[in-house]
PDB file of C-alpha atoms in Angstrom:
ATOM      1  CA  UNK D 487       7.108  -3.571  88.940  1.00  0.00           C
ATOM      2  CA  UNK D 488       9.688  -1.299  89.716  1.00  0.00           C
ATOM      3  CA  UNK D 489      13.079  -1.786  88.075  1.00  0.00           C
ATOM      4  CA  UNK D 490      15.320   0.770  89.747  1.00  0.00           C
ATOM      5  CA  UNK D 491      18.401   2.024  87.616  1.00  0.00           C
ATOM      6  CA  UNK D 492      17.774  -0.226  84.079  1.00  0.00           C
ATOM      7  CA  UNK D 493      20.431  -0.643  81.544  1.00  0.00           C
ATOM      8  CA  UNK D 494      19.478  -2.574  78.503  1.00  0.00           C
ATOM      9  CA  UNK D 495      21.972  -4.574  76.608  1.00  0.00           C
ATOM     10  CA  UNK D 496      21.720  -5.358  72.769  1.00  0.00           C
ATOM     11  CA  UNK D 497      23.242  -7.761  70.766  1.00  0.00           C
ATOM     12  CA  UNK D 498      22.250  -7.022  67.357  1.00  0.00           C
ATOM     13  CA  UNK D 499      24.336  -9.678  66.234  1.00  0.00           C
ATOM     14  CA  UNK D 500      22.047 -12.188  67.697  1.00  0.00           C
ATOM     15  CA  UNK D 501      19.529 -10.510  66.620  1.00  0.00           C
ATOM     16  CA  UNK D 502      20.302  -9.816  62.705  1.00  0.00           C
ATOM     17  CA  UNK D 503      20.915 -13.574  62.621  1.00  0.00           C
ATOM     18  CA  UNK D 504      17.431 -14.784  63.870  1.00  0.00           C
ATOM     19  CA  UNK D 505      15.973 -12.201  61.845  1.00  0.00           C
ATOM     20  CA  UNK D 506      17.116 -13.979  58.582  1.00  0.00           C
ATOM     21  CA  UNK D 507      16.656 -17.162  59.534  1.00  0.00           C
ATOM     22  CA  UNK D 508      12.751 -16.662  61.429  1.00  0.00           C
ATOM     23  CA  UNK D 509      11.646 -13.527  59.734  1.00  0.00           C
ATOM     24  CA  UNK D 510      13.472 -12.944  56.499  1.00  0.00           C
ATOM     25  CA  UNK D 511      13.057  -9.063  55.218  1.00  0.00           C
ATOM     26  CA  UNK D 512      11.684  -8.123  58.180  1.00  0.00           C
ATOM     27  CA  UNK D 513      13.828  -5.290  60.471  1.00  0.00           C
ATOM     28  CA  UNK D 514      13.534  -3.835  63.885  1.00  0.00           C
ATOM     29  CA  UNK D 515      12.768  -0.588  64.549  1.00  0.00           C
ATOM     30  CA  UNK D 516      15.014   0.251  67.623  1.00  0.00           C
ATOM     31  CA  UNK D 517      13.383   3.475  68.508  1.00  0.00           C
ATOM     32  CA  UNK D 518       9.488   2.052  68.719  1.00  0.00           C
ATOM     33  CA  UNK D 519      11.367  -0.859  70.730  1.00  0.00           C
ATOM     34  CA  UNK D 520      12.864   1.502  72.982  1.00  0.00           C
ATOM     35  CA  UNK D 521      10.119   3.303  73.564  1.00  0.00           C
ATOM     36  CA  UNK D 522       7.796  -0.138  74.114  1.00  0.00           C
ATOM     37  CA  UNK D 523      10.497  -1.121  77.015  1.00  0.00           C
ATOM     38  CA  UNK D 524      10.502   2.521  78.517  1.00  0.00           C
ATOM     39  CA  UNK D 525       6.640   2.386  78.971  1.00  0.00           C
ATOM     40  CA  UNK D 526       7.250  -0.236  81.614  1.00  0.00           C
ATOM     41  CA  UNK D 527       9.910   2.490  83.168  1.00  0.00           C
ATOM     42  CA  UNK D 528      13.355   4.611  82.527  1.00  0.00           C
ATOM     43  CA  UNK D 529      16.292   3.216  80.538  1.00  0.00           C
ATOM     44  CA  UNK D 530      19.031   4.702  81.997  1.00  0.00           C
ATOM     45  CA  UNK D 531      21.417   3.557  79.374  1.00  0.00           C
ATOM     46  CA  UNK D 532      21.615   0.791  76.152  1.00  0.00           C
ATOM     47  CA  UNK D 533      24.947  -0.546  75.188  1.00  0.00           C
ATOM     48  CA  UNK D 534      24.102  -2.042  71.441  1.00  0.00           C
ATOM     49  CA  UNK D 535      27.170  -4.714  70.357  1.00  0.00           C
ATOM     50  CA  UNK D 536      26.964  -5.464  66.822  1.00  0.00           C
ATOM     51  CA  UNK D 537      30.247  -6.325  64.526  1.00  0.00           C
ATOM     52  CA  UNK D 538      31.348  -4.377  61.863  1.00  0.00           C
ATOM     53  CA  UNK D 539      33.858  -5.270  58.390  1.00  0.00           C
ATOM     54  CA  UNK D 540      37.243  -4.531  59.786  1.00  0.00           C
ATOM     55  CA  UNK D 541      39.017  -1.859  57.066  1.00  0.00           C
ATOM     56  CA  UNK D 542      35.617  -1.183  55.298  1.00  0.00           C
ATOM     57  CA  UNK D 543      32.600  -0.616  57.026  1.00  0.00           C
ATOM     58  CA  UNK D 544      29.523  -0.117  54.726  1.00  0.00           C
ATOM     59  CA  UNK D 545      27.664   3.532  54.509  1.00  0.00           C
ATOM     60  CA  UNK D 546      24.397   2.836  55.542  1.00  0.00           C
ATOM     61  CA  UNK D 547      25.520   0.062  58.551  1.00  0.00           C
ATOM     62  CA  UNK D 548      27.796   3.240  60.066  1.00  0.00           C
ATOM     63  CA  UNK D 549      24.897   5.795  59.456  1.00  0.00           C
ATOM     64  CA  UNK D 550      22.384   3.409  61.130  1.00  0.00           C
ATOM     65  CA  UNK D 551      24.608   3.067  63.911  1.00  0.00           C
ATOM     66  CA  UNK D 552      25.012   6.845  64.349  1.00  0.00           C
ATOM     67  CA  UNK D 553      21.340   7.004  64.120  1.00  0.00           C
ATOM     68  CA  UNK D 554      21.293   4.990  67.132  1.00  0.00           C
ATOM     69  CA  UNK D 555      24.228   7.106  69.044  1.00  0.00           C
ATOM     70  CA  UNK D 556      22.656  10.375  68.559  1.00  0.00           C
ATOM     71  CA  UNK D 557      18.783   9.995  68.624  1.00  0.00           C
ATOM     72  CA  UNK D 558      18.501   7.431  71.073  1.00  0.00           C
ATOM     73  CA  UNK D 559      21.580   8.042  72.979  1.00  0.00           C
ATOM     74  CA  UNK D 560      23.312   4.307  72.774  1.00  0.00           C
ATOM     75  CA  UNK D 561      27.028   3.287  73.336  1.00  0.00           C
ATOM     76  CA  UNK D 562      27.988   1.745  70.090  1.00  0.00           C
ATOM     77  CA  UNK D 563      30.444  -1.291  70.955  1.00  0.00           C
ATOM     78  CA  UNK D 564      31.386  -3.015  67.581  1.00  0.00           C
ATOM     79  CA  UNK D 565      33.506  -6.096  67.125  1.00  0.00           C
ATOM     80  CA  UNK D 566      35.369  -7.382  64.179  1.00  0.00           C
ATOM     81  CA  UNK D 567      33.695  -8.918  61.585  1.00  0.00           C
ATOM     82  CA  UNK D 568      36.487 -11.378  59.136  1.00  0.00           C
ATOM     83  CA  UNK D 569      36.277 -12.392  56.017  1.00  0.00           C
ATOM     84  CA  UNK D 570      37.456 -16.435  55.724  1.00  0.00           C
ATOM     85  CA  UNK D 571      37.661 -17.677  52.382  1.00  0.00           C
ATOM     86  CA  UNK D 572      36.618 -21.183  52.373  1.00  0.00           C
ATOM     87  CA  UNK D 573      36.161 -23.747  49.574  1.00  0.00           C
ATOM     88  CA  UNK D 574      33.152 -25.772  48.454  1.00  0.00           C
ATOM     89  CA  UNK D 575      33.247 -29.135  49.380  1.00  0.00           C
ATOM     90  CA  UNK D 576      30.735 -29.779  45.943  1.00  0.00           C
ATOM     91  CA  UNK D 577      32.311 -28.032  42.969  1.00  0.00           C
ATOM     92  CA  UNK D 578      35.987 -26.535  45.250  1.00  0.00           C
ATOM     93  CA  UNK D 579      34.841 -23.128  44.214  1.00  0.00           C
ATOM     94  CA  UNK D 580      36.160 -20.295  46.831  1.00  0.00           C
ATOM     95  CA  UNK D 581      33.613 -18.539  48.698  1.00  0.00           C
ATOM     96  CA  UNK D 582      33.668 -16.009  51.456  1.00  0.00           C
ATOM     97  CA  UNK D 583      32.280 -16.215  54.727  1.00  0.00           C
ATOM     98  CA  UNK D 584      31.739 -13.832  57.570  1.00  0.00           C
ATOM     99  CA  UNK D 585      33.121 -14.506  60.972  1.00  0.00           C
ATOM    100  CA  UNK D 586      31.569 -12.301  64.280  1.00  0.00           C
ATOM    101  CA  UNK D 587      34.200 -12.055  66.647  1.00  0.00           C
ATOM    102  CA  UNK D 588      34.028 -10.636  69.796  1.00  0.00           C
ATOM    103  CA  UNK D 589      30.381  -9.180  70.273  1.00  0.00           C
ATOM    104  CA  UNK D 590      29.567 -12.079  72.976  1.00  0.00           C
ATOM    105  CA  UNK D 591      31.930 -11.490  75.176  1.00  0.00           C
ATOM    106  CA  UNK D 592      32.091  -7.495  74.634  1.00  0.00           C
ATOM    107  CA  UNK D 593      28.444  -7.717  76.093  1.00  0.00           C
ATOM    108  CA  UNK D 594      29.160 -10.505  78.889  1.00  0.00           C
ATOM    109  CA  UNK D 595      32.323  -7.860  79.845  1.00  0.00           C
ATOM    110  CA  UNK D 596      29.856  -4.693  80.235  1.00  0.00           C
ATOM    111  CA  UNK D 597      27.407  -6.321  82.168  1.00  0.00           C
ATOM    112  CA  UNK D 598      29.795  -7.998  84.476  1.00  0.00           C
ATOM    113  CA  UNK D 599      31.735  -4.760  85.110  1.00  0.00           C
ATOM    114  CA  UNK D 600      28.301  -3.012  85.420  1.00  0.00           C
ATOM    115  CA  UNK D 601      27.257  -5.618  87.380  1.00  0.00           C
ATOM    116  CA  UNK D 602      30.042  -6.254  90.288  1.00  0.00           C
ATOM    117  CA  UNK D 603      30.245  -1.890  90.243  1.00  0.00           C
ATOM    118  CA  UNK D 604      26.780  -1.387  91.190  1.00  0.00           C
ATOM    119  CA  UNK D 605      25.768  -0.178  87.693  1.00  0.00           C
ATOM    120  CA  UNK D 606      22.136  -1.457  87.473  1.00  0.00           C
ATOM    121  CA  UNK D 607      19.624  -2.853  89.591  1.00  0.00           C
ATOM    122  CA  UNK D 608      17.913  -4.086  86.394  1.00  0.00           C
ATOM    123  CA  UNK D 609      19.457  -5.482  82.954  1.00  0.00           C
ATOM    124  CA  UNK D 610      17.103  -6.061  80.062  1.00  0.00           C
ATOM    125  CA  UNK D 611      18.879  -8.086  77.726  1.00  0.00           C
ATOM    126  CA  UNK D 612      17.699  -7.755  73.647  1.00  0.00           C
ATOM    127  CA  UNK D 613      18.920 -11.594  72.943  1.00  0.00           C
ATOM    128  CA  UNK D 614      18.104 -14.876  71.863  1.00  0.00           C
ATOM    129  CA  UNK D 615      21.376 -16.222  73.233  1.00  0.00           C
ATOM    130  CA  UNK D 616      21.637 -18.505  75.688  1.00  0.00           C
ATOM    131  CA  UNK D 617      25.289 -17.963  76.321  1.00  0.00           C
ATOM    132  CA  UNK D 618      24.412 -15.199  78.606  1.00  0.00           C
ATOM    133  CA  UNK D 619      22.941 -17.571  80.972  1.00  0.00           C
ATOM    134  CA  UNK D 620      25.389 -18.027  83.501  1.00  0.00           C
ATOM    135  CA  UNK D 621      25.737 -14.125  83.542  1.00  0.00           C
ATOM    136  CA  UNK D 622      22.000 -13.519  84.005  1.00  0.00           C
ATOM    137  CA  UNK D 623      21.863 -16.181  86.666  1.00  0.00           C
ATOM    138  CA  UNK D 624      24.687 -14.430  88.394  1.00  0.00           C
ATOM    139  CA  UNK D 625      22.886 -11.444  88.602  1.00  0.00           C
ATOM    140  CA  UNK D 626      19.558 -12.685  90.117  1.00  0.00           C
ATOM    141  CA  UNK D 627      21.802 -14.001  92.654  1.00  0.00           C
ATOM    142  CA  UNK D 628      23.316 -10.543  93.642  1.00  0.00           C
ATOM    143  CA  UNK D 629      19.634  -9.699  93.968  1.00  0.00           C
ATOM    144  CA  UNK D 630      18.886  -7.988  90.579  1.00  0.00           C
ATOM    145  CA  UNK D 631      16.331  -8.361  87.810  1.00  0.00           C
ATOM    146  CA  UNK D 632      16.568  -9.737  84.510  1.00  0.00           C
ATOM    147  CA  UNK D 633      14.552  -9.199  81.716  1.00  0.00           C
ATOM    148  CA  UNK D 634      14.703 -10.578  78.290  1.00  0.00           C
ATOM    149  CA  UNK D 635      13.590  -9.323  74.736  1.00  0.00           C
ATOM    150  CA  UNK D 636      13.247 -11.596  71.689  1.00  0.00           C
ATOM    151  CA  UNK D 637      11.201 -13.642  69.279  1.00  0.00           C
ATOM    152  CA  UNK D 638       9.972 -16.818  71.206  1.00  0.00           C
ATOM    153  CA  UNK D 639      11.365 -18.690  68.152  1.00  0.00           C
ATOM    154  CA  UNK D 640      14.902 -17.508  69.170  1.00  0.00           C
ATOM    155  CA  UNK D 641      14.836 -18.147  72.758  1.00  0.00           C
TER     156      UNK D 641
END
C-alpha cells in the first residue's frame, strides 16, 4: 500500500493511561515503534501530545521527551497537567488528583490544520481514543488514509 506523505500523531496521554490500566509496568519503546510503522513506508513527521505538571515538570519525563525531539525527530506538544485536591468521600481525607487538559484537542487542532492545508495524504494515529472519530472520518472523506496503532484492549 502506498501511503504518500504520512504524518503520525501520538497521544501518549491515551496511551500512558491504557498502559496502567491493561499492561501495568509495561512501557513503549517509541523508537522500535517507529521503526515497525516506517517498514510499511516513510514518516514524514510525528507530532507526540502528552501533558506535563505545569511549574514543575519531573527530570526524567523532560529528558524522555528530549529523547524523543532529538533522536527521532518529533514535535513535542505538551498540555497542562493540574493538580485538584479532592476529598475522600470514606474517611474526608484530602487527596490529589491529576487533571490532563488540553492534549485532545491539541492533537484534533494539528491534524485538522494539517488536514484542510494539504499536509498529509496519510495520518497514522497512536490512540485508543475514540474521540478522534469524527476527525478520522473527515479525513477518509477528503480522500485520505487512516491508520490506527494500539492495544486491541484499548480500541
Amino acid at each position: 500500500m502506498q501511503r504518500g506523505k504520512t504524518v503520525m500523531f501520538i497521544d501518549n496521554s491515551n496511551i500512558f493511561q491504557n498502559l496502567r490500566c491493561i499492561k501495568p509496568g509495561y512501557r513503549i519503546d517509541y523508537k522500535r515503534l517507529h521503526e515497525k510503522i516506517e517498514k510499511t513506508g516513510e514518516i514524514w513527521d510525528t507530532y507526540f501530545f502528552a501533558a506535563e505538571r505545569d511549574g514543575s515538570p519531573r527530570d526524567t519525563q523532560s529528558a524522555f521527551f528530549d529523547v524523543l525531539r532529538k533522536e527521532l525527530g518529533y514535535n513535542i506538544v505538551l498540555a497542562s497537567l493540574k493538580v485538584k485536591t479532592i476529598s475522600c468521600r470514606g474517611c474526608g481525607e484530602p487527596h490529589e488528583i491529576y487533571l490532563e487538559k488540553g492534549v485532545d484537542m491539541g492533537l484534533a487542532s494539528k491534524f485538522l490544520t494539517l488536514l484542510y492545508n494539504g499536509g498529509f495524504d496519510t495520518a497514522i494515529m497512536v490512540t485508543g481514543d475514540g474521540d478522534y472519530a469524527e476527525i478520522a472520518r473527515e479525513a477518509r472523506r477528503m480522500g485520505r488514509k487512516i491508520q490506527i496503532v494500539s492495544f486491541r484492549d484499548s480500541l
